[in-house]
Amino acid sequence: MSTMKGDAHKGAAEPLDDLELLIRSRYGLIVVETIEEDRAEGLLGHLADRLSLPLFSWTRTKGLRRVDSEASVYGTTDPATALDHLEQSSFPAVYHLRGFGEHLADPVLAGKLTDVAAAFEDRSGAVILTGVDVALPAALAQRTAVFRLPPPRLEDYRDLLQHIVRDISARSPVDIELAPRDLAQLLNNLKGLTLLEAEKVLTRAIVEDGKLSPDDVRDVIEAKRAIVEREGVLEYYPVEATLADVADFATLKAWLARRRAVIAAPEKAAEYGLEFPKGLLLVGVPGCGKSLCAKAVAMEWALPLLKLDPSSLYNKYIGQSEQNFLRATKTAERMAPVVLWIDELEKAFATGGEDGGVSARILGTFLSWLQDRKGDVFVVATANDVTRLPPEFLRKGRFDEIFFVDLPDAEARRALLWIHLRKRNQDPAAFDLDALARATDGFSGAEVEQVIVSGLYTAFAAQGPLTDELLLDEISRTRPLSVTMAERIAALRQWAKGRTISAH
């Protein structure tokens, strides 16, 4: 089986060039991997024109028909009859079999299609199957070329938008209130949607109020959220934090800043031989900002954030857990470029579990996906108990880097106090931040935040202002993790030496 992967960054003509090359190389059967069968048929129409051949389309409901005609070949709604017609006909053409992959579980139909593929190796034209995860029997796979249709490019979305505006403007006025920057943001947010989905979203946005404005970007985001939630495994996470809201982590911030240019200009980066970054692993003390960093990465790089909850993977039915994970990764690839956040990684891939080998199988699937993923997916994984992680995760090359997140120092605690006071409508200048930072020695970032929250509850109950005295009282009554988990934190720090880079 030959496999050719289309590149989303190539010119528009290149998928056509690749398909034409496969047909001229005498592949009688080609599988085009895509969820956009309408878009694929449009591409095949251009391909047929290039080859000066007619294009026929087959569906289970309409049978086999020429695309420029409504008449169908009699009796070809039956898959076996359709294949018999293809094998016996000497008419050179491109034949598009839509949704035929589901019939290949039938060994008789699979055998008939193998015969058809062999016949077309000596004819002009080819048989094209489209779909997702088309399972090919071994004998058929040997005669098949597999081509992955690249996702729509920005130019495709721009052309679609212009077409929609022209179409609607012919019936009623349309006000375009998008500056160049707004237009770029709108088009970037369309990434991950099929052209059909994008058409529906854009048409609705314009028809609702007769204009296209920056507010319509939210409609696109909601459309993406609906797609993700429909799959039921990933969460489209609303991001409000930026790296400005993350105290400390100078080393991590600098690492991200050096890679921001690659995210913003992947084509130029490719000319330098640079690939899309794989991801990073954040390990360390609970409550010290690992999850906040994951959210902030997406905002800093202006990428969508998808969250994978490990507990959502597991299912009591054999094989379903692995399928859940595959569904999650395929959704992430479709939304690419994207940040995929896997929180508390050890919950999904812990060693020593008694789950019948499910964790081990998912681990193998995940490691293979990390190596061979098709889309630009940046993985941000967090872990609290690194001792439960399989050693395979910590091997160089799985992630671009492993960062250790420790308890904040005095300067970071002062910054945390300032951030959380400001977020709760308090004036940081009214507090002795240096004294409060010294008093919270050994506190995690989450504990510092909780001190302010608890102090505000006390102040509200007394109908008075929040003061240094109230905060110091809350601090004195808090037993931080550095006390309650002293041995575990010491062991974690010892493990991190020589294995990780400090995020601070």
Coordinates of C-alpha atoms in Angstrom, one line a residue:
M1 CA 0.0 0.0 0.0
S2 CA 1.4 3.4 -1.0
T3 CA 0.8 6.3 1.4
M4 CA 1.1 10.0 0.4
K5 CA 0.4 12.7 2.9
G6 CA -0.8 16.0 1.6
D7 CA 0.7 19.1 3.2
A8 CA -1.6 21.8 4.5
H9 CA 1.0 24.5 3.7
K10 CA 1.5 23.6 0.0
G11 CA 0.0 25.4 -2.9
A12 CA -3.6 24.7 -4.0
A13 CA -2.5 22.7 -7.1
E14 CA -0.3 20.2 -5.2
P15 CA -3.1 17.8 -4.1
L16 CA -4.2 17.7 -7.7
D17 CA -0.6 17.0 -8.8
D18 CA -0.2 14.2 -6.3
L19 CA -3.5 12.5 -7.3
E20 CA -2.7 12.9 -11.0
L21 CA 0.7 11.3 -10.3
L22 CA -0.9 8.3 -8.6
I23 CA -3.3 7.7 -11.5
R24 CA -0.5 8.0 -14.0
S25 CA 1.5 5.6 -11.9
R26 CA -1.3 3.0 -12.6
Y27 CA -2.9 2.8 -9.2
G28 CA -6.3 1.5 -10.0
L29 CA -7.7 2.2 -6.5
I30 CA -6.9 5.3 -4.4
V31 CA -8.3 6.0 -0.9
V32 CA -8.6 9.7 -0.1
E33 CA -8.7 10.2 3.7
T34 CA -11.0 13.1 4.5
I35 CA -14.2 14.0 6.3
E36 CA -15.1 16.4 3.5
E37 CA -16.5 14.2 0.8
D38 CA -18.1 17.1 -1.0
R39 CA -14.8 19.0 -1.1
A40 CA -13.1 15.8 -2.3
E41 CA -15.6 15.5 -5.1
G42 CA -14.9 19.0 -6.2
L43 CA -11.2 18.2 -6.3
L44 CA -11.8 15.0 -8.3
G45 CA -13.8 17.1 -10.8
H46 CA -10.8 19.2 -11.4
L47 CA -8.7 16.0 -11.6
A48 CA -11.0 14.5 -14.2
D49 CA -10.9 17.7 -16.3
R50 CA -7.1 17.6 -16.2
L51 CA -7.1 14.0 -17.4
S52 CA -9.9 14.7 -20.0
L53 CA -12.0 12.0 -18.4
P54 CA -15.6 12.1 -17.1
L55 CA -16.3 11.9 -13.3
F56 CA -18.8 9.4 -12.0
S57 CA -20.1 9.4 -8.3
W58 CA -21.6 6.5 -6.4
T59 CA -23.7 6.7 -3.2
R60 CA -25.8 4.0 -1.6
T61 CA -29.0 6.0 -2.2
K62 CA -28.5 7.1 -5.8
G63 CA -26.2 4.5 -7.2
L64 CA -23.7 5.3 -9.9
R65 CA -24.2 8.4 -12.0
R66 CA -22.2 10.9 -14.0
V67 CA -21.8 14.1 -12.0
D68 CA -23.1 16.3 -14.8
S69 CA -26.3 14.2 -15.1
E70 CA -29.2 13.2 -12.8
A71 CA -29.6 9.8 -14.4
S72 CA -28.2 6.8 -12.6
V73 CA -27.0 3.5 -14.0
Y74 CA -29.9 1.1 -13.4
G75 CA -29.5 -1.2 -10.4
T76 CA -26.2 0.3 -9.1
T77 CA -27.6 1.3 -5.7
D78 CA -26.6 -2.3 -4.8
P79 CA -22.8 -2.2 -4.1
A80 CA -22.1 -5.6 -5.7
T81 CA -24.0 -4.5 -8.9
A82 CA -22.0 -1.2 -9.0
L83 CA -18.7 -3.1 -8.8
D84 CA -19.7 -5.5 -11.5
H85 CA -20.5 -2.6 -13.7
L86 CA -17.1 -1.0 -13.1
E87 CA -15.3 -4.2 -13.8
Q88 CA -17.2 -5.0 -17.0
S89 CA -17.2 -1.5 -18.4
S90 CA -14.3 -0.5 -20.6
F91 CA -15.4 3.2 -20.3
P92 CA -12.4 5.3 -19.1
A93 CA -13.4 7.5 -16.2
V94 CA -12.7 8.6 -12.6
Y95 CA -15.2 6.8 -10.3
H96 CA -15.8 8.3 -6.9
L97 CA -17.3 5.8 -4.4
R98 CA -18.6 7.8 -1.5
G99 CA -19.0 6.0 1.9
F100 CA -18.0 2.7 0.3
G101 CA -15.5 1.9 3.1
E102 CA -18.2 0.5 5.4
H103 CA -18.9 -2.3 2.8
L104 CA -15.4 -3.6 2.9
A105 CA -16.1 -5.8 5.9
D106 CA -18.0 -8.0 3.5
P107 CA -15.4 -10.4 2.0
V108 CA -17.3 -10.8 -1.2
L109 CA -17.5 -7.0 -1.8
A110 CA -13.8 -6.6 -0.8
G111 CA -12.9 -9.3 -3.3
K112 CA -14.9 -7.7 -6.1
L113 CA -13.2 -4.3 -5.4
T114 CA -9.8 -6.0 -5.6
D115 CA -10.7 -7.3 -9.0
V116 CA -11.9 -3.8 -10.1
A117 CA -8.6 -2.3 -8.8
A118 CA -6.6 -4.8 -10.8
A119 CA -8.7 -4.1 -13.9
F120 CA -8.1 -0.3 -13.7
E121 CA -4.3 -0.8 -13.5
D122 CA -4.5 -1.4 -17.3
R123 CA -7.1 1.3 -18.0
S124 CA -7.3 5.1 -18.1
G125 CA -8.8 6.5 -14.9
A126 CA -9.2 5.1 -11.4
V127 CA -11.6 4.2 -8.6
I128 CA -11.5 6.7 -5.7
L129 CA -12.8 5.9 -2.2
T130 CA -13.3 8.7 0.3
G131 CA -13.8 8.6 4.0
V132 CA -12.1 8.4 7.4
D133 CA -10.4 5.3 8.8
V134 CA -11.2 3.2 5.7
A135 CA -10.1 -0.4 6.7
L136 CA -8.6 -2.2 3.8
P137 CA -8.2 -6.0 3.7
A138 CA -4.6 -7.1 3.1
A139 CA -5.1 -8.2 -0.5
L140 CA -6.8 -4.9 -1.4
A141 CA -4.3 -2.8 0.5
Q142 CA -1.5 -4.1 -1.8
R143 CA -3.2 -2.5 -4.8
T144 CA -4.2 0.7 -3.1
A145 CA -2.6 4.2 -2.7
V146 CA -3.7 6.2 0.3
F147 CA -3.8 10.0 0.1
R148 CA -4.6 12.3 3.0
L149 CA -6.5 15.4 1.7
P150 CA -4.9 18.4 3.4
P151 CA -7.3 20.6 5.5
P152 CA -8.5 23.8 4.0
R153 CA -5.9 26.6 3.9
L154 CA -6.5 30.2 4.9
E155 CA -6.8 31.0 1.1
D156 CA -9.7 28.5 0.9
Y157 CA -11.5 30.2 3.8
R158 CA -10.9 33.6 2.3
D159 CA -12.2 32.5 -1.1
L160 CA -15.3 31.0 0.7
L161 CA -15.9 34.2 2.6
Q162 CA -15.7 36.3 -0.6
H163 CA -18.1 33.9 -2.3
I164 CA -20.6 34.1 0.6
V165 CA -20.5 37.9 0.7
R166 CA -21.0 38.2 -3.1
D167 CA -23.9 35.8 -2.9
I168 CA -25.7 37.5 0.0
S169 CA -25.0 41.0 -1.3
A170 CA -26.8 40.1 -4.5
R171 CA -30.0 39.9 -2.4
S172 CA -29.5 42.4 0.4
P173 CA -26.8 44.9 1.5
V174 CA -23.9 43.6 3.6
D175 CA -21.7 45.8 5.8
I176 CA -18.1 44.6 6.2
E177 CA -16.7 46.1 9.4
L178 CA -13.5 44.1 9.6
A179 CA -10.1 45.7 9.7
P180 CA -7.3 43.6 8.2
R181 CA -6.3 42.4 11.6
D182 CA -9.9 41.4 12.4
L183 CA -10.2 39.6 9.1
A184 CA -6.9 37.6 9.9
Q185 CA -8.3 36.7 13.3
L186 CA -11.6 35.5 11.8
L187 CA -9.9 33.4 9.1
N188 CA -7.4 31.9 11.7
N189 CA -10.3 30.9 13.9
L190 CA -11.9 29.1 11.0
K191 CA -9.1 26.6 11.0
G192 CA -10.3 23.2 12.0
L193 CA -13.8 23.7 10.4
T194 CA -14.7 22.0 7.2
L195 CA -15.6 24.3 4.3
L196 CA -19.2 23.2 4.7
E197 CA -19.2 24.0 8.5
A198 CA -17.4 27.3 7.8
E199 CA -20.0 28.2 5.2
K200 CA -22.9 27.7 7.6
V201 CA -21.2 29.7 10.4
L202 CA -20.3 32.6 8.1
T203 CA -23.6 32.7 6.4
R204 CA -25.5 32.7 9.7
A205 CA -23.2 35.5 11.1
I206 CA -23.9 37.7 8.1
V207 CA -27.6 37.0 7.7
E208 CA -28.4 37.6 11.4
D209 CA -27.6 41.3 11.3
G210 CA -26.6 42.1 7.8
K211 CA -23.0 42.7 8.6
L212 CA -19.6 41.0 9.3
S213 CA -17.9 42.4 12.4
P214 CA -15.2 41.5 14.9
D215 CA -18.0 40.2 17.2
D216 CA -18.6 37.4 14.7
V217 CA -15.3 35.7 15.7
R218 CA -17.3 34.5 18.8
D219 CA -19.7 32.6 16.5
V220 CA -16.7 30.7 15.0
I221 CA -15.4 29.9 18.4
E222 CA -18.8 28.5 19.5
A223 CA -19.0 26.4 16.4
K224 CA -15.7 24.9 17.2
R225 CA -16.8 24.3 20.8
A226 CA -19.9 22.4 19.5
I227 CA -17.7 20.2 17.3
V228 CA -15.4 19.3 20.2
E229 CA -18.3 18.7 22.6
R230 CA -20.1 16.5 20.0
E231 CA -17.1 14.0 20.3
G232 CA -17.6 13.9 24.1
V233 CA -13.9 13.3 25.0
L234 CA -12.3 16.8 24.8
E235 CA -13.3 20.1 26.3
Y236 CA -12.9 23.3 24.4
Y237 CA -11.4 25.4 27.2
P238 CA -12.2 29.1 27.5
V239 CA -8.9 30.9 28.0
E240 CA -8.7 34.2 29.8
A241 CA -5.3 34.0 31.4
T242 CA -2.1 35.3 29.7
L243 CA 1.5 34.9 30.8
A244 CA 1.2 38.3 32.5
D245 CA -1.1 36.5 35.0
V246 CA 1.5 33.9 35.7
A247 CA 3.9 35.0 38.4
D248 CA 7.6 33.9 38.1
F249 CA 8.5 31.1 35.6
A250 CA 11.1 33.3 33.8
T251 CA 12.8 30.3 32.2
L252 CA 9.5 28.8 31.0
K253 CA 8.4 32.1 29.6
A254 CA 11.7 32.6 27.7
W255 CA 11.4 29.1 26.3
L256 CA 7.9 29.8 25.0
A257 CA 8.9 33.2 23.6
R258 CA 11.7 31.6 21.5
R259 CA 9.2 29.3 19.9
R260 CA 6.4 31.9 19.3
A261 CA 7.8 32.8 15.9
V262 CA 7.6 29.2 14.8
I263 CA 3.9 29.1 15.8
A264 CA 3.2 32.3 14.0
A265 CA 5.1 31.5 10.8
P266 CA 5.2 27.8 10.3
E267 CA 6.0 28.0 6.6
K268 CA 9.1 30.2 7.2
A269 CA 10.2 28.0 10.1
A270 CA 10.0 25.0 7.8
E271 CA 12.5 26.7 5.4
Y272 CA 14.9 26.7 8.4
G273 CA 14.3 23.0 8.9
L274 CA 12.1 23.6 12.0
E275 CA 9.0 21.5 12.8
F276 CA 6.0 22.5 14.9
P277 CA 7.0 22.0 18.6
K278 CA 5.9 18.7 20.1
G279 CA 5.1 19.9 23.6
L280 CA 6.3 20.1 27.2
L281 CA 5.8 18.2 30.4
L282 CA 5.3 20.2 33.6
V283 CA 6.0 18.3 36.9
G284 CA 6.2 19.6 40.4
V285 CA 4.5 20.6 43.6
P286 CA 0.6 20.7 43.5
G287 CA -1.0 24.1 43.4
C288 CA 2.0 26.0 42.0
G289 CA 0.6 27.0 38.6
K290 CA 1.1 24.1 36.2
S291 CA -2.5 24.2 35.0
L292 CA -2.5 28.0 34.7
C293 CA 0.7 27.7 32.6
A294 CA -1.1 25.3 30.2
K295 CA -3.9 27.8 29.7
A296 CA -1.5 30.7 29.3
V297 CA 0.5 29.0 26.6
A298 CA -2.6 28.8 24.4
M299 CA -3.4 32.5 24.9
E300 CA 0.2 33.6 24.4
W301 CA 0.4 31.7 21.1
A302 CA -3.1 32.7 20.1
L303 CA -4.1 29.0 19.6
P304 CA -7.2 27.1 20.6
L305 CA -6.9 25.1 23.8
L306 CA -8.4 21.6 24.1
K307 CA -8.4 19.8 27.5
L308 CA -8.3 16.0 27.8
D309 CA -9.6 14.7 31.1
P310 CA -7.9 11.3 31.6
S311 CA -11.0 10.0 33.5
S312 CA -13.1 10.5 30.4
L313 CA -11.1 7.9 28.5
Y314 CA -11.9 4.8 30.4
N315 CA -14.9 2.7 29.5
K316 CA -16.0 -0.7 30.8
Y317 CA -16.3 -2.2 27.3
I318 CA -13.2 -3.8 25.8
G319 CA -11.4 -1.6 23.3
Q320 CA -13.6 1.4 23.9
S321 CA -11.0 3.2 26.0
E322 CA -8.5 3.1 23.2
Q323 CA -11.1 4.2 20.8
N324 CA -11.9 7.2 23.1
F325 CA -8.3 8.2 23.0
L326 CA -8.0 7.9 19.2
R327 CA -11.2 10.0 18.9
A328 CA -9.6 12.6 21.1
T329 CA -6.4 12.8 19.1
K330 CA -8.2 12.9 15.8
T331 CA -10.3 15.8 17.0
A332 CA -7.2 17.6 18.2
E333 CA -5.5 17.0 14.8
R334 CA -8.6 18.3 13.0
M335 CA -8.6 21.5 15.1
A336 CA -4.8 22.0 14.5
P337 CA -2.9 24.2 15.1
V338 CA -4.0 23.7 18.7
V339 CA -2.7 23.3 22.3
L340 CA -3.8 20.0 23.8
W341 CA -3.7 20.1 27.6
I342 CA -3.6 16.8 29.5
D343 CA -3.9 17.5 33.2
E344 CA -2.6 15.1 35.8
L345 CA -1.0 12.8 33.2
E346 CA -0.4 10.1 35.8
K347 CA -4.1 9.4 36.1
A348 CA -4.3 8.1 32.6
F349 CA -1.0 6.3 32.3
A350 CA 0.0 5.3 35.8
T351 CA 2.1 2.2 36.2
G352 CA 1.1 -0.7 38.4
G353 CA -2.7 -0.4 37.8
E354 CA -5.0 -3.4 37.8
D355 CA -7.1 -2.5 34.7
G356 CA -6.5 -5.5 32.5
G357 CA -3.8 -3.8 30.6
V358 CA -5.9 -0.9 29.4
S359 CA -3.5 1.8 30.6
A360 CA -0.6 0.0 28.9
R361 CA -2.5 -0.1 25.6
I362 CA -3.5 3.5 25.8
L363 CA 0.2 4.4 26.7
G364 CA 1.4 2.6 23.6
T365 CA -1.2 4.4 21.5
F366 CA -0.2 7.7 23.0
L367 CA 3.5 7.2 22.5
S368 CA 2.9 6.2 18.9
W369 CA 0.7 9.3 18.3
L370 CA 3.3 11.6 19.9
Q371 CA 5.8 10.3 17.3
D372 CA 3.6 10.2 14.2
R373 CA 0.9 12.8 14.8
K374 CA -0.4 14.3 11.5
G375 CA -1.4 17.8 12.7
D376 CA 0.3 20.7 14.5
V377 CA -0.7 19.8 18.0
F378 CA 1.3 21.1 20.9
V379 CA 0.9 18.9 24.0
V380 CA 1.1 20.5 27.5
A381 CA 1.0 17.7 30.0
T382 CA 1.1 18.2 33.8
A383 CA 1.9 15.7 36.5
N384 CA 1.9 15.9 40.3
D385 CA 3.2 12.4 41.1
V386 CA 5.9 11.8 38.7
T387 CA 6.9 8.5 40.3
R388 CA 3.7 7.0 38.9
L389 CA 4.6 7.9 35.3
P390 CA 6.1 5.1 33.1
P391 CA 9.8 5.8 32.2
E392 CA 8.8 5.9 28.5
F393 CA 7.3 9.4 29.1
L394 CA 10.5 10.8 30.5
R395 CA 12.7 9.6 27.6
K396 CA 14.3 12.5 25.6
G397 CA 12.3 13.2 22.4
R398 CA 8.8 12.5 23.8
F399 CA 8.5 16.1 24.8
D400 CA 10.6 19.1 23.8
E401 CA 11.4 19.8 27.4
I402 CA 10.5 18.7 31.0
F403 CA 10.1 21.6 33.4
F404 CA 10.0 21.4 37.2
V405 CA 7.6 23.7 39.0
D406 CA 8.7 24.4 42.6
L407 CA 7.1 26.5 45.4
P408 CA 7.3 30.2 44.6
D409 CA 10.1 32.3 46.2
A410 CA 9.5 35.6 48.0
E411 CA 9.6 37.7 44.8
A412 CA 7.1 35.3 43.1
R413 CA 4.8 35.3 46.2
R414 CA 4.8 39.1 46.2
A415 CA 3.8 39.0 42.5
L416 CA 1.1 36.5 43.2
L417 CA -0.3 38.6 46.0
W418 CA -0.4 41.6 43.7
I419 CA -2.2 39.6 40.9
H420 CA -4.8 38.1 43.1
L421 CA -5.6 41.3 45.0
R422 CA -6.0 43.2 41.8
K423 CA -8.3 40.4 40.3
R424 CA -10.6 40.9 43.3
N425 CA -10.9 44.7 43.0
Q426 CA -8.4 45.4 45.8
D427 CA -5.6 48.0 45.5
P428 CA -2.3 46.2 45.9
A429 CA -0.6 49.5 46.9
A430 CA -2.8 49.5 50.1
F431 CA -1.1 46.4 51.5
D432 CA 2.4 45.6 52.8
L433 CA 3.2 43.1 50.1
D434 CA 6.8 42.5 51.3
A435 CA 5.6 41.6 54.8
L436 CA 2.9 39.3 53.4
A437 CA 5.4 37.6 51.1
R438 CA 7.7 36.9 54.0
A439 CA 4.8 35.5 56.0
T440 CA 3.8 33.1 53.3
D441 CA 7.2 31.4 53.0
G442 CA 6.5 27.8 51.9
F443 CA 3.1 28.5 50.5
S444 CA 2.1 27.3 47.1
G445 CA 0.5 29.7 44.6
A446 CA -2.9 28.2 45.2
E447 CA -2.5 28.7 49.0
V448 CA -1.5 32.3 48.5
E449 CA -4.7 32.9 46.5
Q450 CA -6.8 31.1 49.1
V451 CA -5.4 33.3 51.8
I452 CA -6.8 36.4 50.0
V453 CA -10.1 34.6 49.3
S454 CA -10.5 33.6 53.0
G455 CA -9.6 37.1 54.1
L456 CA -12.2 38.6 51.9
Y457 CA -14.9 36.3 53.3
T458 CA -13.9 37.4 56.8
A459 CA -13.9 41.1 55.8
F460 CA -17.3 40.8 54.1
A461 CA -18.8 39.1 57.1
A462 CA -17.6 41.9 59.4
Q463 CA -18.7 44.5 56.8
G464 CA -15.2 46.0 56.9
P465 CA -12.2 46.4 54.5
L466 CA -9.6 43.7 53.8
T467 CA -6.4 44.6 55.7
D468 CA -2.9 43.3 56.3
E469 CA -4.0 42.1 59.8
L470 CA -6.8 40.0 58.4
L471 CA -4.5 38.4 55.8
L472 CA -1.7 37.8 58.3
D473 CA -4.3 36.1 60.6
E474 CA -5.4 33.8 57.7
I475 CA -1.7 33.0 57.0
S476 CA -1.1 32.1 60.6
R477 CA -4.0 29.6 60.6
T478 CA -2.9 27.9 57.3
R479 CA -0.7 24.8 57.3
P480 CA 0.9 24.9 53.8
L481 CA 1.9 21.9 51.7
S482 CA 5.6 22.5 52.5
V483 CA 4.6 21.4 56.1
T484 CA 2.0 18.7 55.4
M485 CA 3.9 17.2 52.5
A486 CA 7.4 18.0 53.5
E487 CA 8.8 14.5 52.8
R488 CA 7.1 14.2 49.4
I489 CA 8.2 17.6 48.2
A490 CA 11.8 16.9 49.3
A491 CA 11.7 13.6 47.3
L492 CA 10.2 15.3 44.3
R493 CA 13.0 18.0 44.4
Q494 CA 15.6 15.3 44.6
W495 CA 14.2 13.4 41.6
A496 CA 14.1 16.6 39.6
K497 CA 17.8 17.3 39.9
G498 CA 19.5 16.4 36.6
R499 CA 16.2 15.3 35.0
T500 CA 14.4 18.5 34.5
I501 CA 14.9 22.2 33.9
S502 CA 13.6 24.7 36.5
A503 CA 10.7 26.6 35.2
H504 CA 11.7 29.6 37.4

